[in-house]
Amino acid sequence: MTTLFISDLHLDAERPAVTELFGAFMQREAVAADALYILGDLFEAWVGDDDPSETGAYVETRIREVADAGVPVFFIRGNRDFLLGNAFARRAGMRILPDPAVIMLYGKPAILMHGDLLCTGDTAYQAFRAQTRNPAWQAQFLSQPLAARLAFAAQARAASAAHQGGMKQSDKAQFEALTDVTPAAVDATLAQFGIDTLIHGHTHRPAIHELIVGERACRRVVLGDWYEQGSVLRVEPHGMTLERL
Ligand code: MN
């Protein structure tokens, strides 16, 4: 009895070894799990479900195999693949959850998020997020030809790298703070839901944090990224482990 959580794989054609690691994880481990939750940034970039990328097709097939084996697969959109839509989800056999989402995990509730909503200190990013999550913006973007969308994504990645590079040079402490969660946002989320477990990714700082919110003992689990190796959270009825693959 194990439920698996992964995030921040950032799969793309430039890092085929990580895509293969994901494939092996799906075929060896996920296929035998109670459920699999993918908490965003499965892909490095996603410009629409009609993009016929090889990586997208490979991932779709691996997820479909797991779903066909009877394992429910759930997905929360990340800041890189927020345009992943119902067409891809249907093809892959997975269900898209809202962010945040509340699930029952062996009888206990847990809040799931990608994690970018908790990084409230980066106001420029939050403004970009609000704009790009607007249904009208998305409809306009998705109506453009694929080549134009791919060009936009490449440009956005370069701008993001420059933004982060500039921050790093001007103030490393500021960079570290802005790219991590805001503690007040974590407290507010745990208080708002009245649930003591929060699981998210995004920050690439894998850890299990114990904290007190109000008078409740809470726990914030941060999933790791797949840049250098894989990372998976395995939850069983009586405990959880956060491990590298
Ligand atoms: Mn992210």
PDB file of C-alpha atoms and ligand atoms in Angstrom:
ATOM      1  CA  MET A   1       0.000   0.000   0.000  1.00  0.00           C
ATOM      2  CA  THR A   2       1.883   3.046  -1.253  1.00  0.00           C
ATOM      3  CA  THR A   3       0.816   6.342  -2.772  1.00  0.00           C
ATOM      4  CA  LEU A   4       3.476   8.134  -4.800  1.00  0.00           C
ATOM      5  CA  PHE A   5       4.102  11.850  -5.268  1.00  0.00           C
ATOM      6  CA  ILE A   6       6.499  13.387  -7.777  1.00  0.00           C
ATOM      7  CA  SER A   7       6.991  16.870  -9.245  1.00  0.00           C
ATOM      8  CA  ASP A   8       9.428  19.104 -11.060  1.00  0.00           C
ATOM      9  CA  LEU A   9      10.758  16.539 -13.515  1.00  0.00           C
ATOM     10  CA  HIS A  10      11.086  19.294 -16.134  1.00  0.00           C
ATOM     11  CA  LEU A  11      11.125  16.692 -18.901  1.00  0.00           C
ATOM     12  CA  ASP A  12      12.274  17.812 -22.324  1.00  0.00           C
ATOM     13  CA  ALA A  13      14.183  16.536 -25.325  1.00  0.00           C
ATOM     14  CA  GLU A  14      17.467  17.998 -24.086  1.00  0.00           C
ATOM     15  CA  ARG A  15      17.714  15.667 -21.070  1.00  0.00           C
ATOM     16  CA  PRO A  16      16.720  12.220 -22.391  1.00  0.00           C
ATOM     17  CA  ALA A  17      18.259  10.378 -19.406  1.00  0.00           C
ATOM     18  CA  VAL A  18      15.695  11.950 -17.059  1.00  0.00           C
ATOM     19  CA  THR A  19      12.855  11.038 -19.415  1.00  0.00           C
ATOM     20  CA  GLU A  20      14.129   7.438 -19.343  1.00  0.00           C
ATOM     21  CA  LEU A  21      14.371   7.520 -15.545  1.00  0.00           C
ATOM     22  CA  PHE A  22      10.730   8.632 -15.472  1.00  0.00           C
ATOM     23  CA  GLY A  23       9.813   5.784 -17.838  1.00  0.00           C
ATOM     24  CA  ALA A  24      11.533   3.224 -15.615  1.00  0.00           C
ATOM     25  CA  PHE A  25       9.873   4.675 -12.499  1.00  0.00           C
ATOM     26  CA  MET A  26       6.459   4.388 -14.157  1.00  0.00           C
ATOM     27  CA  GLN A  27       6.967   0.831 -15.410  1.00  0.00           C
ATOM     28  CA  ARG A  28       8.632  -0.586 -12.295  1.00  0.00           C
ATOM     29  CA  GLU A  29       7.107   1.303  -9.390  1.00  0.00           C
ATOM     30  CA  ALA A  30       4.113   3.472 -10.271  1.00  0.00           C
ATOM     31  CA  VAL A  31       2.344   0.571 -11.984  1.00  0.00           C
ATOM     32  CA  ALA A  32       2.045  -1.184  -8.594  1.00  0.00           C
ATOM     33  CA  ALA A  33       1.054   1.853  -6.485  1.00  0.00           C
ATOM     34  CA  ASP A  34      -2.326   2.749  -4.975  1.00  0.00           C
ATOM     35  CA  ALA A  35      -2.191   6.099  -6.775  1.00  0.00           C
ATOM     36  CA  LEU A  36       0.265   8.503  -8.402  1.00  0.00           C
ATOM     37  CA  TYR A  37       0.168  12.272  -7.955  1.00  0.00           C
ATOM     38  CA  ILE A  38       2.231  14.496 -10.260  1.00  0.00           C
ATOM     39  CA  LEU A  39       2.383  17.943  -8.661  1.00  0.00           C
ATOM     40  CA  GLY A  40       3.392  20.080 -11.626  1.00  0.00           C
ATOM     41  CA  ASP A  41       6.325  20.868 -13.865  1.00  0.00           C
ATOM     42  CA  LEU A  42       6.233  17.385 -15.327  1.00  0.00           C
ATOM     43  CA  PHE A  43       7.416  19.137 -18.495  1.00  0.00           C
ATOM     44  CA  GLU A  44      10.004  21.867 -18.888  1.00  0.00           C
ATOM     45  CA  ALA A  45       7.584  23.691 -21.161  1.00  0.00           C
ATOM     46  CA  TRP A  46       4.115  23.048 -22.567  1.00  0.00           C
ATOM     47  CA  VAL A  47       2.616  25.186 -25.331  1.00  0.00           C
ATOM     48  CA  GLY A  48      -0.535  23.189 -26.010  1.00  0.00           C
ATOM     49  CA  ASP A  49      -1.842  19.630 -26.183  1.00  0.00           C
ATOM     50  CA  ASP A  50      -1.507  19.721 -29.971  1.00  0.00           C
ATOM     51  CA  ASP A  51       2.322  19.967 -29.844  1.00  0.00           C
ATOM     52  CA  PRO A  52       3.493  16.669 -31.389  1.00  0.00           C
ATOM     53  CA  SER A  53       6.714  16.475 -29.328  1.00  0.00           C
ATOM     54  CA  GLU A  54       8.410  13.103 -28.883  1.00  0.00           C
ATOM     55  CA  THR A  55       8.846  13.662 -25.162  1.00  0.00           C
ATOM     56  CA  GLY A  56       5.147  14.456 -24.793  1.00  0.00           C
ATOM     57  CA  ALA A  57       4.148  11.303 -26.662  1.00  0.00           C
ATOM     58  CA  TYR A  58       6.537   9.137 -24.627  1.00  0.00           C
ATOM     59  CA  VAL A  59       5.257  10.514 -21.310  1.00  0.00           C
ATOM     60  CA  GLU A  60       1.648  10.143 -22.441  1.00  0.00           C
ATOM     61  CA  THR A  61       2.238   6.452 -23.191  1.00  0.00           C
ATOM     62  CA  ARG A  62       3.973   5.777 -19.843  1.00  0.00           C
ATOM     63  CA  ILE A  63       1.127   7.437 -17.917  1.00  0.00           C
ATOM     64  CA  ARG A  64      -1.487   5.611 -19.978  1.00  0.00           C
ATOM     65  CA  GLU A  65       0.122   2.249 -19.155  1.00  0.00           C
ATOM     66  CA  VAL A  66      -0.032   2.998 -15.435  1.00  0.00           C
ATOM     67  CA  ALA A  67      -3.623   4.224 -15.657  1.00  0.00           C
ATOM     68  CA  ASP A  68      -4.596   1.145 -17.691  1.00  0.00           C
ATOM     69  CA  ALA A  69      -3.091  -1.028 -14.929  1.00  0.00           C
ATOM     70  CA  GLY A  70      -5.759   0.414 -12.627  1.00  0.00           C
ATOM     71  CA  VAL A  71      -3.630   3.030 -10.855  1.00  0.00           C
ATOM     72  CA  PRO A  72      -5.345   6.426 -10.641  1.00  0.00           C
ATOM     73  CA  VAL A  73      -3.017   9.190 -11.862  1.00  0.00           C
ATOM     74  CA  PHE A  74      -3.593  12.819 -10.851  1.00  0.00           C
ATOM     75  CA  PHE A  75      -1.928  15.985 -12.088  1.00  0.00           C
ATOM     76  CA  ILE A  76      -1.667  19.546 -10.798  1.00  0.00           C
ATOM     77  CA  ARG A  77      -0.361  22.110 -13.268  1.00  0.00           C
ATOM     78  CA  GLY A  78       3.000  23.745 -12.587  1.00  0.00           C
ATOM     79  CA  ASN A  79       4.340  27.097 -13.712  1.00  0.00           C
ATOM     80  CA  ARG A  80       6.035  25.430 -16.715  1.00  0.00           C
ATOM     81  CA  ASP A  81       3.163  23.228 -17.867  1.00  0.00           C
ATOM     82  CA  PHE A  82       0.160  25.333 -16.831  1.00  0.00           C
ATOM     83  CA  LEU A  83      -1.192  25.004 -20.379  1.00  0.00           C
ATOM     84  CA  LEU A  84      -1.431  21.224 -20.145  1.00  0.00           C
ATOM     85  CA  GLY A  85      -5.091  20.647 -20.870  1.00  0.00           C
ATOM     86  CA  ASN A  86      -7.921  18.165 -20.825  1.00  0.00           C
ATOM     87  CA  ALA A  87      -7.060  16.730 -24.246  1.00  0.00           C
ATOM     88  CA  PHE A  88      -3.626  15.514 -23.094  1.00  0.00           C
ATOM     89  CA  ALA A  89      -5.041  14.391 -19.733  1.00  0.00           C
ATOM     90  CA  ARG A  90      -7.719  12.350 -21.505  1.00  0.00           C
ATOM     91  CA  ARG A  91      -5.180  10.732 -23.845  1.00  0.00           C
ATOM     92  CA  ALA A  92      -2.897   9.865 -20.923  1.00  0.00           C
ATOM     93  CA  GLY A  93      -5.757   8.689 -18.708  1.00  0.00           C
ATOM     94  CA  MET A  94      -4.996  11.082 -15.858  1.00  0.00           C
ATOM     95  CA  ARG A  95      -7.174  13.554 -13.989  1.00  0.00           C
ATOM     96  CA  ILE A  96      -6.290  17.214 -13.508  1.00  0.00           C
ATOM     97  CA  LEU A  97      -6.824  18.556  -9.992  1.00  0.00           C
ATOM     98  CA  PRO A  98      -7.179  22.227  -9.009  1.00  0.00           C
ATOM     99  CA  ASP A  99      -4.370  24.018  -7.148  1.00  0.00           C
ATOM    100  CA  PRO A 100      -4.745  23.740  -4.186  1.00  0.00           C
ATOM    101  CA  ALA A 101      -6.543  20.386  -3.931  1.00  0.00           C
ATOM    102  CA  VAL A 102      -7.512  18.412  -0.839  1.00  0.00           C
ATOM    103  CA  ILE A 103      -7.272  14.622  -0.929  1.00  0.00           C
ATOM    104  CA  MET A 104      -7.767  11.805   1.542  1.00  0.00           C
ATOM    105  CA  LEU A 105      -4.589   9.861   2.151  1.00  0.00           C
ATOM    106  CA  TYR A 106      -5.216   6.617   4.041  1.00  0.00           C
ATOM    107  CA  GLY A 107      -7.952   8.265   6.080  1.00  0.00           C
ATOM    108  CA  LYS A 108      -6.235  11.607   6.647  1.00  0.00           C
ATOM    109  CA  PRO A 109      -6.651  14.782   4.602  1.00  0.00           C
ATOM    110  CA  ALA A 110      -3.739  16.443   2.846  1.00  0.00           C
ATOM    111  CA  ILE A 111      -3.456  19.664   0.850  1.00  0.00           C
ATOM    112  CA  LEU A 112      -1.683  19.385  -2.505  1.00  0.00           C
ATOM    113  CA  MET A 113      -0.217  22.312  -4.442  1.00  0.00           C
ATOM    114  CA  HIS A 114       2.383  22.892  -7.087  1.00  0.00           C
ATOM    115  CA  GLY A 115       3.920  25.433  -4.694  1.00  0.00           C
ATOM    116  CA  ASP A 116       4.308  28.592  -6.766  1.00  0.00           C
ATOM    117  CA  LEU A 117       1.236  30.130  -5.090  1.00  0.00           C
ATOM    118  CA  LEU A 118       3.179  30.021  -1.808  1.00  0.00           C
ATOM    119  CA  CYS A 119       6.015  32.176  -3.198  1.00  0.00           C
ATOM    120  CA  THR A 120       4.195  35.441  -2.562  1.00  0.00           C
ATOM    121  CA  GLY A 121       7.403  37.470  -2.213  1.00  0.00           C
ATOM    122  CA  ASP A 122       8.016  37.388  -5.971  1.00  0.00           C
ATOM    123  CA  THR A 123       5.346  39.902  -6.953  1.00  0.00           C
ATOM    124  CA  ALA A 124       6.535  40.095 -10.564  1.00  0.00           C
ATOM    125  CA  TYR A 125       6.044  36.345 -10.927  1.00  0.00           C
ATOM    126  CA  GLN A 126       2.635  36.416  -9.207  1.00  0.00           C
ATOM    127  CA  ALA A 127       1.485  39.116 -11.658  1.00  0.00           C
ATOM    128  CA  PHE A 128       2.689  36.987 -14.586  1.00  0.00           C
ATOM    129  CA  ARG A 129       0.928  33.983 -13.073  1.00  0.00           C
ATOM    130  CA  ALA A 130      -2.359  35.832 -12.703  1.00  0.00           C
ATOM    131  CA  GLN A 131      -2.160  37.043 -16.310  1.00  0.00           C
ATOM    132  CA  THR A 132      -1.316  33.662 -17.825  1.00  0.00           C
ATOM    133  CA  ARG A 133      -3.959  31.760 -15.815  1.00  0.00           C
ATOM    134  CA  ASN A 134      -6.666  34.014 -17.210  1.00  0.00           C
ATOM    135  CA  PRO A 135      -8.898  31.904 -19.521  1.00  0.00           C
ATOM    136  CA  ALA A 136      -9.069  34.728 -22.102  1.00  0.00           C
ATOM    137  CA  TRP A 137      -5.250  35.007 -22.212  1.00  0.00           C
ATOM    138  CA  GLN A 138      -4.962  31.241 -22.585  1.00  0.00           C
ATOM    139  CA  ALA A 139      -7.569  31.055 -25.354  1.00  0.00           C
ATOM    140  CA  GLN A 140      -5.789  33.827 -27.254  1.00  0.00           C
ATOM    141  CA  PHE A 141      -2.397  32.144 -26.775  1.00  0.00           C
ATOM    142  CA  LEU A 142      -3.607  28.697 -27.807  1.00  0.00           C
ATOM    143  CA  SER A 143      -5.211  30.137 -30.952  1.00  0.00           C
ATOM    144  CA  GLN A 144      -1.761  31.091 -32.279  1.00  0.00           C
ATOM    145  CA  PRO A 145       0.141  28.776 -34.641  1.00  0.00           C
ATOM    146  CA  LEU A 146       2.353  26.180 -32.921  1.00  0.00           C
ATOM    147  CA  ALA A 147       5.574  27.817 -34.194  1.00  0.00           C
ATOM    148  CA  ALA A 148       4.599  31.151 -32.636  1.00  0.00           C
ATOM    149  CA  ARG A 149       3.778  29.472 -29.327  1.00  0.00           C
ATOM    150  CA  LEU A 150       7.104  27.614 -29.273  1.00  0.00           C
ATOM    151  CA  ALA A 151       8.949  30.867 -29.980  1.00  0.00           C
ATOM    152  CA  PHE A 152       7.076  32.591 -27.145  1.00  0.00           C
ATOM    153  CA  ALA A 153       7.995  29.773 -24.731  1.00  0.00           C
ATOM    154  CA  ALA A 154      11.692  29.994 -25.668  1.00  0.00           C
ATOM    155  CA  GLN A 155      11.598  33.757 -25.138  1.00  0.00           C
ATOM    156  CA  ALA A 156       9.829  33.396 -21.766  1.00  0.00           C
ATOM    157  CA  ARG A 157      12.465  30.909 -20.604  1.00  0.00           C
ATOM    158  CA  ALA A 158      15.295  33.263 -21.601  1.00  0.00           C
ATOM    159  CA  ALA A 159      13.582  36.190 -19.835  1.00  0.00           C
ATOM    160  CA  SER A 160      13.064  34.090 -16.708  1.00  0.00           C
ATOM    161  CA  ALA A 161      16.723  33.004 -16.676  1.00  0.00           C
ATOM    162  CA  ALA A 162      17.825  36.629 -17.080  1.00  0.00           C
ATOM    163  CA  HIS A 163      15.454  37.748 -14.287  1.00  0.00           C
ATOM    164  CA  GLN A 164      16.809  35.091 -11.915  1.00  0.00           C
ATOM    165  CA  GLY A 165      20.413  35.683 -13.002  1.00  0.00           C
ATOM    166  CA  GLY A 166      20.031  39.398 -12.290  1.00  0.00           C
ATOM    167  CA  MET A 167      18.606  38.675  -8.838  1.00  0.00           C
ATOM    168  CA  LYS A 168      21.405  36.231  -8.082  1.00  0.00           C
ATOM    169  CA  GLN A 169      24.048  38.819  -8.917  1.00  0.00           C
ATOM    170  CA  SER A 170      22.447  41.700  -7.070  1.00  0.00           C
ATOM    171  CA  ASP A 171      21.552  39.888  -3.868  1.00  0.00           C
ATOM    172  CA  LYS A 172      21.925  36.182  -3.220  1.00  0.00           C
ATOM    173  CA  ALA A 173      19.902  36.352   0.013  1.00  0.00           C
ATOM    174  CA  GLN A 174      17.056  38.093  -1.796  1.00  0.00           C
ATOM    175  CA  PHE A 175      17.176  35.459  -4.541  1.00  0.00           C
ATOM    176  CA  GLU A 176      17.025  32.622  -1.985  1.00  0.00           C
ATOM    177  CA  ALA A 177      14.046  34.253  -0.240  1.00  0.00           C
ATOM    178  CA  LEU A 178      12.089  35.070  -3.396  1.00  0.00           C
ATOM    179  CA  THR A 179      12.453  31.591  -4.871  1.00  0.00           C
ATOM    180  CA  ASP A 180      11.348  29.861  -1.661  1.00  0.00           C
ATOM    181  CA  VAL A 181       7.905  29.837  -0.086  1.00  0.00           C
ATOM    182  CA  THR A 182       6.776  32.705   2.138  1.00  0.00           C
ATOM    183  CA  PRO A 183       6.298  31.249   5.658  1.00  0.00           C
ATOM    184  CA  ALA A 184       3.188  33.395   6.204  1.00  0.00           C
ATOM    185  CA  ALA A 185       1.606  31.972   3.043  1.00  0.00           C
ATOM    186  CA  VAL A 186       2.261  28.420   4.289  1.00  0.00           C
ATOM    187  CA  ASP A 187       0.741  29.214   7.697  1.00  0.00           C
ATOM    188  CA  ALA A 188      -2.277  30.884   6.082  1.00  0.00           C
ATOM    189  CA  THR A 189      -2.894  27.879   3.813  1.00  0.00           C
ATOM    190  CA  LEU A 190      -2.674  25.353   6.653  1.00  0.00           C
ATOM    191  CA  ALA A 191      -4.907  27.557   8.840  1.00  0.00           C
ATOM    192  CA  GLN A 192      -7.458  28.179   6.094  1.00  0.00           C
ATOM    193  CA  PHE A 193      -7.988  24.486   5.389  1.00  0.00           C
ATOM    194  CA  GLY A 194      -7.569  23.311   8.977  1.00  0.00           C
ATOM    195  CA  ILE A 195      -5.509  20.390   7.646  1.00  0.00           C
ATOM    196  CA  ASP A 196      -2.110  19.444   9.051  1.00  0.00           C
ATOM    197  CA  THR A 197      -0.338  18.064   5.979  1.00  0.00           C
ATOM    198  CA  LEU A 198       0.727  20.118   2.947  1.00  0.00           C
ATOM    199  CA  ILE A 199       2.590  18.529   0.038  1.00  0.00           C
ATOM    200  CA  HIS A 200       4.087  20.632  -2.748  1.00  0.00           C
ATOM    201  CA  GLY A 201       7.013  20.979  -5.149  1.00  0.00           C
ATOM    202  CA  HIS A 202       8.276  23.926  -7.197  1.00  0.00           C
ATOM    203  CA  THR A 203      11.083  25.219  -4.953  1.00  0.00           C
ATOM    204  CA  HIS A 204      13.455  22.272  -5.562  1.00  0.00           C
ATOM    205  CA  ARG A 205      14.252  22.149  -1.844  1.00  0.00           C
ATOM    206  CA  PRO A 206      13.226  18.601  -0.864  1.00  0.00           C
ATOM    207  CA  ALA A 207      12.511  18.283   2.862  1.00  0.00           C
ATOM    208  CA  ILE A 208       9.890  17.379   5.435  1.00  0.00           C
ATOM    209  CA  HIS A 209       9.329  20.400   7.678  1.00  0.00           C
ATOM    210  CA  GLU A 210       7.570  20.131  11.031  1.00  0.00           C
ATOM    211  CA  LEU A 211       5.844  23.344  12.083  1.00  0.00           C
ATOM    212  CA  ILE A 212       3.223  24.652  14.488  1.00  0.00           C
ATOM    213  CA  VAL A 213       0.297  26.605  13.073  1.00  0.00           C
ATOM    214  CA  GLY A 214      -1.960  28.039  15.754  1.00  0.00           C
ATOM    215  CA  GLU A 215      -1.622  25.205  18.221  1.00  0.00           C
ATOM    216  CA  ARG A 216      -1.571  22.406  15.674  1.00  0.00           C
ATOM    217  CA  ALA A 217       1.462  20.337  14.791  1.00  0.00           C
ATOM    218  CA  CYS A 218       1.672  20.488  10.990  1.00  0.00           C
ATOM    219  CA  ARG A 219       3.975  19.124   8.362  1.00  0.00           C
ATOM    220  CA  ARG A 220       5.050  20.590   5.029  1.00  0.00           C
ATOM    221  CA  VAL A 221       6.522  18.119   2.570  1.00  0.00           C
ATOM    222  CA  VAL A 222       8.555  19.565  -0.305  1.00  0.00           C
ATOM    223  CA  LEU A 223       9.196  17.259  -3.252  1.00  0.00           C
ATOM    224  CA  GLY A 224      12.546  17.343  -5.030  1.00  0.00           C
ATOM    225  CA  ASP A 225      13.293  18.104  -8.661  1.00  0.00           C
ATOM    226  CA  TRP A 226      14.652  15.638 -11.214  1.00  0.00           C
ATOM    227  CA  TYR A 227      17.582  17.692 -12.534  1.00  0.00           C
ATOM    228  CA  GLU A 228      20.419  15.633 -11.014  1.00  0.00           C
ATOM    229  CA  GLN A 229      18.424  12.533  -9.989  1.00  0.00           C
ATOM    230  CA  GLY A 230      14.853  11.474  -9.405  1.00  0.00           C
ATOM    231  CA  SER A 231      12.884  12.297  -6.264  1.00  0.00           C
ATOM    232  CA  VAL A 232       9.794  10.577  -4.925  1.00  0.00           C
ATOM    233  CA  LEU A 233       7.596  10.795  -1.825  1.00  0.00           C
ATOM    234  CA  ARG A 234       6.196   7.419  -0.813  1.00  0.00           C
ATOM    235  CA  VAL A 235       3.254   7.554   1.567  1.00  0.00           C
ATOM    236  CA  GLU A 236       2.046   4.440   3.356  1.00  0.00           C
ATOM    237  CA  PRO A 237      -0.754   4.119   5.911  1.00  0.00           C
ATOM    238  CA  HIS A 238       1.731   4.511   8.769  1.00  0.00           C
ATOM    239  CA  GLY A 239       4.334   6.910   7.487  1.00  0.00           C
ATOM    240  CA  MET A 240       6.116   8.595   4.625  1.00  0.00           C
ATOM    241  CA  THR A 241       9.603   8.693   3.138  1.00  0.00           C
ATOM    242  CA  LEU A 242      11.094  11.251   0.784  1.00  0.00           C
ATOM    243  CA  GLU A 243      13.807   9.615  -1.299  1.00  0.00           C
ATOM    244  CA  ARG A 244      16.108  10.042  -4.250  1.00  0.00           C
ATOM    245  CA  LEU A 245      15.888   7.692  -7.193  1.00  0.00           C
TER     246      LEU A 245
HETATM  247 MN    MN B   1       7.555  25.113 -10.667  1.00  0.00          MN
END
